[in-house]
CSV table of C-alpha atoms in Angstrom, one decimal:
chain,number,residue,atom,x,y,z
A,209,MET,CA,-14.1,-66.5,-22.0
A,210,ILE,CA,-14.9,-64.6,-19.0
A,211,LEU,CA,-11.1,-63.3,-18.8
A,212,GLU,CA,-11.5,-61.8,-22.0
A,213,LYS,CA,-14.5,-60.1,-21.1
A,214,ILE,CA,-12.7,-58.7,-17.7
A,215,ALA,CA,-9.9,-57.4,-20.0
A,216,LEU,CA,-12.2,-55.6,-22.6
A,217,LEU,CA,-14.4,-53.9,-19.6
A,218,LEU,CA,-10.8,-52.9,-18.0
A,219,GLU,CA,-9.9,-51.1,-21.1
A,220,GLU,CA,-13.2,-49.5,-21.5
A,221,VAL,CA,-13.2,-48.3,-17.7
A,222,LYS,CA,-9.6,-47.1,-18.0
A,223,ASN,CA,-10.7,-44.7,-20.8
A,224,MET,CA,-13.9,-43.5,-19.5
A,225,ASP,CA,-14.4,-39.7,-19.7
A,226,ALA,CA,-17.0,-37.2,-19.0
A,227,GLN,CA,-18.0,-33.6,-19.3
A,228,ASN,CA,-20.7,-33.4,-16.9
A,229,ALA,CA,-22.3,-34.7,-13.7
A,230,ASP,CA,-24.8,-36.5,-15.6
A,231,GLU,CA,-22.3,-38.5,-18.1
A,232,ILE,CA,-20.5,-39.4,-14.8
A,233,GLU,CA,-23.9,-41.1,-13.5
A,234,ALA,CA,-24.5,-42.6,-16.5
A,235,LEU,CA,-20.9,-44.5,-16.7
A,236,ARG,CA,-21.5,-45.5,-13.0
A,237,LEU,CA,-25.1,-46.9,-13.9
A,238,LYS,CA,-23.7,-48.8,-17.0
A,239,TYR,CA,-20.6,-50.4,-15.1
A,240,VAL,CA,-20.9,-50.7,-11.4
A,241,SER,CA,-24.3,-50.6,-10.3
A,242,LYS,CA,-26.6,-53.2,-9.4
A,243,LYS,CA,-27.6,-53.8,-13.0
A,244,GLY,CA,-24.0,-53.0,-14.5
A,245,ALA,CA,-21.9,-54.9,-16.4
A,246,ILE,CA,-19.2,-55.6,-13.6
A,247,THR,CA,-22.2,-57.1,-11.5
A,248,ALA,CA,-23.2,-59.0,-14.3
A,249,LEU,CA,-19.8,-60.7,-14.3
A,250,MET,CA,-20.5,-62.0,-11.0
A,251,ALA,CA,-23.8,-64.0,-12.3
A,252,ASP,CA,-21.1,-65.6,-14.7
A,253,PHE,CA,-18.4,-66.3,-12.0
A,254,ARG,CA,-20.7,-69.5,-10.6
A,255,ASN,CA,-19.9,-71.1,-14.0
A,256,VAL,CA,-16.1,-70.6,-13.7
A,257,PRO,CA,-14.0,-73.8,-12.9
A,258,ALA,CA,-13.0,-74.2,-9.4
A,259,GLU,CA,-9.0,-73.8,-10.4
A,260,GLN,CA,-9.5,-70.5,-12.0
A,261,LYS,CA,-12.0,-69.1,-9.7
A,262,LYS,CA,-9.4,-67.5,-7.6
A,263,GLU,CA,-7.6,-65.8,-10.7
A,264,VAL,CA,-11.0,-64.6,-12.0
A,265,GLY,CA,-12.1,-63.3,-8.6
A,266,MET,CA,-8.9,-61.2,-8.4
A,267,LYS,CA,-9.5,-59.9,-12.1
A,268,ILE,CA,-13.2,-58.7,-11.0
A,269,ASN,CA,-12.3,-57.1,-8.0
A,270,GLU,CA,-9.7,-55.2,-10.0
A,271,LEU,CA,-11.5,-54.2,-12.7
A,272,LYS,CA,-14.4,-53.0,-10.2
A,273,GLN,CA,-11.9,-51.0,-8.2
A,274,THR,CA,-10.4,-49.6,-11.5
A,275,ALA,CA,-13.8,-48.4,-12.7
A,276,LEU,CA,-14.6,-46.9,-9.0
A,277,ASP,CA,-11.3,-45.1,-9.2
A,278,ARG,CA,-12.0,-43.6,-12.4
A,279,LEU,CA,-15.2,-42.3,-11.5
A,280,ASN,CA,-14.2,-40.6,-8.6
A,281,GLU,CA,-11.1,-39.1,-10.7
A,282,LEU,CA,-13.8,-37.7,-13.3
A,283,LYS,CA,-15.9,-35.9,-10.1
A,284,ASP,CA,-12.8,-34.2,-8.8
A,285,LYS,CA,-12.1,-33.2,-12.0
A,286,LEU,CA,-15.4,-31.8,-12.4
A,287,GLU,CA,-15.5,-30.2,-9.5
A,288,THR,CA,-12.2,-28.6,-9.6
A,289,THR,CA,-12.9,-27.1,-12.9
A,290,GLU,CA,-16.3,-25.9,-11.8
A,291,GLY,CA,-14.6,-24.1,-8.5
A,292,ASP,CA,-12.2,-22.5,-11.0
A,293,THR,CA,-14.7,-21.1,-13.6
A,294,GLN,CA,-16.9,-19.4,-10.3
A,295,ALA,CA,-13.6,-18.1,-9.1
A,296,ILE,CA,-12.9,-16.2,-12.2
A,297,ASP,CA,-13.8,-12.6,-12.3
A,298,LEU,CA,-13.7,-11.5,-16.0
A,299,THR,CA,-14.1,-7.9,-15.2
A,300,ARG,CA,-10.9,-7.8,-12.7
A,301,THR,CA,-7.7,-6.0,-14.3
A,302,PRO,CA,-4.9,-8.9,-14.8
A,303,TYR,CA,-2.5,-7.0,-12.5
A,304,PRO,CA,-2.4,-7.5,-9.1
A,305,VAL,CA,-4.8,-5.2,-7.0
A,306,LYS,CA,-2.6,-4.1,-3.8
A,307,LEU,CA,-4.5,-3.0,-0.5
A,308,GLY,CA,-4.1,0.6,0.7
A,309,THR,CA,-3.4,1.9,3.9
A,310,ARG,CA,-5.2,4.3,6.4
A,311,HIS,CA,-3.8,7.6,6.2
A,312,PRO,CA,-1.7,8.8,9.0
A,313,LEU,CA,-4.1,11.8,9.7
A,314,THR,CA,-7.5,9.0,9.9
A,315,ILE,CA,-5.1,6.8,11.8
A,316,VAL,CA,-4.3,10.0,14.8
A,317,THR,CA,-7.7,11.5,14.4
A,318,ASN,CA,-9.4,8.0,15.1
A,319,GLU,CA,-7.3,7.6,18.0
A,320,ILE,CA,-8.2,11.2,19.3
A,321,ILE,CA,-11.9,10.2,18.9
A,322,ASP,CA,-11.6,7.2,20.6
A,323,ILE,CA,-9.9,8.5,23.5
A,324,PHE,CA,-12.8,11.2,24.2
A,325,SER,CA,-15.5,8.7,23.4
A,326,ARG,CA,-13.9,7.0,26.3
A,327,MET,CA,-14.8,10.0,28.3
A,328,GLY,CA,-18.3,10.5,27.3
A,329,PHE,CA,-18.0,12.7,24.4
A,330,VAL,CA,-20.4,12.4,21.4
A,331,LEU,CA,-19.3,12.6,17.8
A,332,ALA,CA,-20.7,15.8,15.8
A,333,ASP,CA,-20.3,16.9,12.3
A,334,GLY,CA,-21.1,19.7,10.5
A,335,PRO,CA,-21.0,21.6,6.7
A,336,GLU,CA,-17.5,22.6,5.7
A,337,VAL,CA,-19.0,25.5,3.3
A,338,GLU,CA,-20.8,27.8,6.1
A,339,ASP,CA,-21.9,31.2,6.8
A,340,ASP,CA,-20.5,33.6,8.6
A,341,LEU,CA,-23.0,33.9,11.4
A,342,HIS,CA,-22.0,30.2,12.8
A,343,VAL,CA,-18.4,30.6,11.8
A,344,PHE,CA,-17.6,34.0,13.7
A,345,THR,CA,-20.5,36.1,15.0
A,346,LYS,CA,-22.0,33.4,17.6
A,347,MET,CA,-18.5,32.3,18.2
A,348,ASN,CA,-17.9,36.4,19.4
A,349,PHE,CA,-16.0,37.7,16.8
A,350,ALA,CA,-16.2,41.4,16.3
A,351,ALA,CA,-17.5,42.7,13.1
A,352,ASP,CA,-13.5,44.4,12.1
A,353,HIS,CA,-11.9,40.9,13.7
A,354,PRO,CA,-9.0,40.2,11.4
A,355,ALA,CA,-9.9,36.4,10.9
A,356,ARG,CA,-13.2,38.1,8.7
A,357,ASP,CA,-10.7,39.5,6.2
A,358,MET,CA,-10.3,38.3,2.8
A,359,GLN,CA,-6.7,37.5,3.4
A,360,ASP,CA,-7.5,35.0,6.2
A,361,THR,CA,-10.8,33.4,5.1
A,362,PHE,CA,-12.1,31.8,1.8
A,363,PHE,CA,-15.1,33.7,1.0
A,364,VAL,CA,-17.2,31.6,-1.4
A,365,GLU,CA,-20.3,34.1,-2.4
A,366,GLN,CA,-22.2,36.9,-0.6
A,367,SER,CA,-25.9,37.1,-0.5
A,368,LYS,CA,-28.5,39.7,0.7
A,369,LEU,CA,-31.8,39.4,2.2
A,370,GLY,CA,-33.2,42.9,3.4
A,371,ASP,CA,-31.0,44.6,4.9
A,372,VAL,CA,-29.2,41.6,6.0
A,373,THR,CA,-26.0,40.5,4.3
A,374,LYS,CA,-25.2,37.0,4.3
A,375,ASN,CA,-21.6,35.9,3.5
A,376,ILE,CA,-20.9,31.9,2.6
A,377,LEU,CA,-17.3,30.6,3.4
A,378,LEU,CA,-15.1,28.0,3.7
A,379,ARG,CA,-15.2,27.4,7.6
A,380,SER,CA,-11.8,28.3,9.0
A,381,HIS,CA,-12.6,26.3,12.1
A,382,THR,CA,-14.8,23.6,13.5
A,383,SER,CA,-16.1,25.6,16.1
A,384,SER,CA,-19.0,26.6,13.7
A,385,VAL,CA,-20.1,22.8,14.5
A,386,GLN,CA,-20.4,23.6,18.4
A,387,ALA,CA,-22.4,27.0,17.4
A,388,ARG,CA,-24.9,24.6,15.2
A,389,VAL,CA,-25.3,22.1,18.2
A,390,MET,CA,-25.5,24.4,20.9
A,391,GLU,CA,-28.3,26.4,19.1
A,392,THR,CA,-30.4,23.2,18.7
A,393,THR,CA,-29.6,21.4,21.7
A,394,GLN,CA,-30.1,22.2,25.3
A,395,PRO,CA,-27.5,21.2,28.0
A,396,PRO,CA,-26.0,19.0,29.1
A,397,ILE,CA,-23.8,19.0,25.8
A,398,ARG,CA,-20.6,17.0,25.6
A,399,ILE,CA,-19.3,16.7,21.7
A,400,ILE,CA,-16.2,16.2,19.9
A,401,CYS,CA,-16.0,17.6,16.3
A,402,PRO,CA,-13.5,16.6,14.4
A,403,GLY,CA,-13.0,18.0,10.6
A,404,ARG,CA,-11.2,19.7,7.6
A,405,VAL,CA,-10.9,23.5,7.6
A,406,TYR,CA,-9.6,25.9,5.1
A,407,ARG,CA,-7.4,29.0,5.7
A,408,ASN,CA,-5.9,31.3,3.2
A,409,GLU,CA,-2.1,30.8,3.7
A,410,ALA,CA,0.5,30.2,1.5
A,411,ILE,CA,1.5,26.5,1.4
A,412,THR,CA,4.8,26.1,2.7
A,413,ALA,CA,6.5,22.7,4.7
A,414,ARG,CA,4.8,24.3,8.2
A,415,ALA,CA,1.6,25.6,6.7
A,416,HIS,CA,-1.3,24.6,4.3
A,417,CYS,CA,-4.3,26.0,3.1
A,418,PHE,CA,-6.4,23.5,4.5
A,419,PHE,CA,-5.9,21.1,7.4
A,420,HIS,CA,-7.8,19.1,10.0
A,421,GLN,CA,-8.9,20.1,13.6
A,422,VAL,CA,-10.7,18.1,16.6
A,423,GLU,CA,-12.7,20.3,18.6
A,424,GLY,CA,-14.5,19.6,22.1
A,425,LEU,CA,-17.2,21.3,24.1
A,426,TYR,CA,-18.6,20.4,27.5
A,427,ILE,CA,-21.6,22.5,28.6
A,428,ASP,CA,-23.4,21.7,32.0
A,429,LYS,CA,-24.1,23.2,35.2
A,430,ASN,CA,-21.1,24.0,37.4
A,431,VAL,CA,-18.3,23.1,35.0
A,432,SER,CA,-15.1,24.4,36.1
A,433,PHE,CA,-11.5,25.0,34.5
A,434,THR,CA,-10.5,22.1,36.9
A,435,ASP,CA,-12.6,19.9,35.0
A,436,LEU,CA,-10.9,20.8,31.8
A,437,LYS,CA,-7.3,20.4,33.2
A,438,GLN,CA,-8.5,17.0,34.3
A,439,VAL,CA,-9.8,16.0,30.8
A,440,LEU,CA,-6.7,17.3,28.9
A,441,LEU,CA,-4.3,15.5,31.2
A,442,SER,CA,-5.9,12.6,30.7
A,443,PHE,CA,-5.6,12.9,26.9
A,444,ALA,CA,-2.2,13.5,27.1
A,445,ARG,CA,-1.4,10.8,28.9
A,446,GLU,CA,-3.3,8.2,26.9
A,447,MET,CA,-2.2,9.8,23.6
A,448,PHE,CA,1.5,10.4,24.5
A,449,GLY,CA,2.3,8.1,27.2
A,450,ALA,CA,1.3,7.7,31.2
A,451,ASP,CA,4.6,9.8,32.1
A,452,THR,CA,3.3,12.9,30.3
A,453,LYS,CA,3.2,16.4,31.9
A,454,ILE,CA,0.9,19.2,31.0
A,455,ARG,CA,1.1,23.0,31.6
A,456,LEU,CA,-1.5,25.4,30.8
A,457,ARG,CA,-0.4,29.3,29.5
A,458,PRO,CA,-2.6,32.2,29.6
A,459,SER,CA,-3.5,33.0,25.9
A,460,TYR,CA,-6.5,34.8,24.1
A,461,PHE,CA,-9.4,33.4,21.7
A,462,PRO,CA,-12.5,35.5,21.3
A,463,PHE,CA,-14.8,32.4,22.1
A,464,THR,CA,-13.2,31.2,25.6
A,465,GLU,CA,-12.5,33.5,28.8
A,466,PRO,CA,-10.2,32.5,30.4
A,467,SER,CA,-8.2,31.3,27.5
A,468,ALA,CA,-5.1,29.0,27.7
A,469,GLU,CA,-2.9,27.2,25.5
A,470,MET,CA,-1.4,23.8,26.7
A,471,ASP,CA,1.9,22.1,26.1
A,472,ILE,CA,3.2,18.8,26.9
A,473,SER,CA,6.5,17.4,28.2
A,474,CYS,CA,8.6,16.6,24.9
A,475,HIS,CA,8.0,12.8,24.8
A,476,ILE,CA,11.2,12.7,22.4
A,477,CYS,CA,13.6,13.9,25.2
A,478,GLY,CA,11.6,13.4,28.4
A,479,GLY,CA,11.5,17.0,28.9
A,480,LYS,CA,15.1,17.4,29.2
A,481,GLY,CA,15.1,19.7,26.0
A,482,CYS,CA,16.2,18.8,22.7
A,483,GLY,CA,15.9,20.3,19.0
A,484,PHE,CA,12.4,19.2,18.6
A,485,CYS,CA,11.0,21.2,21.7
A,486,LYS,CA,13.7,24.0,20.6
A,487,HIS,CA,15.4,22.8,24.0
A,488,THR,CA,12.6,24.0,26.1
A,489,GLY,CA,11.3,20.7,27.1
A,490,TRP,CA,7.8,21.6,26.4
A,491,VAL,CA,5.7,21.2,23.0
A,492,GLU,CA,2.5,23.1,22.3
A,493,ILE,CA,-0.7,21.1,21.2
A,494,LEU,CA,-3.8,22.9,21.5
A,495,GLY,CA,-5.7,25.8,22.9
A,496,CYS,CA,-8.8,25.7,25.5
A,497,GLY,CA,-10.8,27.7,27.7
A,498,MET,CA,-14.0,28.3,29.2
A,499,VAL,CA,-16.5,29.1,26.9
A,500,ASP,CA,-17.4,32.8,27.0
A,501,PRO,CA,-21.0,33.9,28.4
A,502,ASN,CA,-21.7,35.8,25.0
A,503,VAL,CA,-21.2,32.9,22.9
A,504,LEU,CA,-23.7,30.9,25.3
A,505,GLU,CA,-26.1,34.0,25.0
A,506,GLN,CA,-25.8,34.0,21.1
A,507,CYS,CA,-26.7,30.0,21.1
A,508,GLY,CA,-29.6,30.3,23.0
A,509,ILE,CA,-27.9,29.2,26.5
A,510,ASP,CA,-28.4,30.9,29.6
A,511,SER,CA,-24.9,32.0,30.9
A,512,LYS,CA,-26.2,32.2,34.5
A,513,VAL,CA,-27.4,28.8,34.6
A,514,TYR,CA,-24.9,26.9,32.6
A,515,THR,CA,-20.9,27.2,32.2
A,516,GLY,CA,-18.9,25.0,29.8
A,517,TYR,CA,-15.3,24.3,28.6
A,518,ALA,CA,-14.1,24.0,25.0
A,519,PHE,CA,-10.7,22.9,23.1
A,520,GLY,CA,-9.2,22.4,19.8
A,521,MET,CA,-6.1,20.7,18.5
A,522,GLY,CA,-4.8,20.7,14.9
A,523,VAL,CA,-4.8,16.9,13.8
A,524,GLU,CA,-1.8,17.4,11.8
A,525,ARG,CA,0.4,18.9,14.8
A,526,ILE,CA,-0.6,16.1,16.8
A,527,THR,CA,0.4,13.4,14.0
A,528,ASN,CA,3.7,15.2,13.8
A,529,LEU,CA,4.7,14.8,17.4
A,530,LYS,CA,3.6,11.1,17.1
A,531,TYR,CA,5.5,10.2,13.7
A,532,ARG,CA,7.7,13.2,13.3
A,533,VAL,CA,6.6,14.3,9.7
A,534,SER,CA,8.8,17.0,9.1
A,535,ASP,CA,6.8,18.5,6.1
A,536,LEU,CA,3.1,19.0,6.3
A,537,ARG,CA,2.5,19.2,2.3
A,538,MET,CA,3.4,15.1,2.7
A,539,PHE,CA,-0.2,14.8,4.1
A,540,SER,CA,-1.9,15.6,1.1
A,541,GLU,CA,0.2,14.5,-2.0
A,542,ASN,CA,-0.8,10.9,-2.1
A,543,ASP,CA,2.6,9.6,-2.3
A,544,THR,CA,2.2,5.9,-2.0
A,545,ARG,CA,5.8,5.8,-0.6
A,546,PHE,CA,5.1,8.1,2.4
A,547,LEU,CA,1.7,6.1,2.8
A,548,LYS,CA,3.3,2.7,3.1
A,549,GLU,CA,5.3,3.7,6.1
A,550,PHE,CA,2.0,3.7,8.2
A,551,GLU,CA,1.1,0.1,7.4
A,552,ALA,CA,2.1,-1.0,10.9
A,553,ALA,CA,0.0,1.5,12.5
A,554,ASN,CA,-3.2,0.5,10.8
């Protein structure tokens, strides 16, 4: 009689099913709890003849183990189903979403910022839509300077307040950020100014109507050209390698005096001469110089007490030197095939 009960219960526990945790708990209470059906069989076990006790005991143990295994299966199934449901985002596109990469200009800009930050330079920012006061006048550009002409600068609008005419334009260099910092901050000033600038130029493989610059400015007492040279040498070796050499050639910029252009030894041929450096062994990367006293005075800084230096470089130029991108238009066309080439640099 007891073997028949065990057989019936075994069939029941094999077919147990549940849709939620409450139903699983109800099955546990029904079969394997202290008051469950399998436990009740143990009470009948004492009435089993001695010759059958071994067989009946094995059957009861098999029944109990089967019930426990089935309950565990139901729990695992329920947890998996709930986990899958929670993981599904019903608003997500059915197509795989590929991760993008940092733009090469962003990679190089961040590297430049990191190098100068370790030298004590602080990040500064300013508006891209500027007035000619901060872009030109405070930077010591003469009223008839060619850079103020329509063919060189993107003018947005012109406003007049009394006898004062104010031109609004797209900044042609990030020096306007330096002007804004100098007129609101007393030295010492040590800033780095990255940003996008605009110039009215035809778009070709070697030029574009917008590009990116990083400019630096340091103003304090007793700042010399030697300080500038050492900072730029440290930058060149950090960016292009410890064996990099630099040379400074006299030049002219309205906002610095004396002014210079800086070349680095060609890192492709090691300064021996190749097609990339036009067989000179040198490649120009930036302009620099001591801040003109007129600029300091225009921005409210006493030029008899303070001196300073400034430098500026094109990010596209530095990126070309590092990655040898021959066409500047590639930087702004958003061709994913081009961007994928820089995955390893991220």
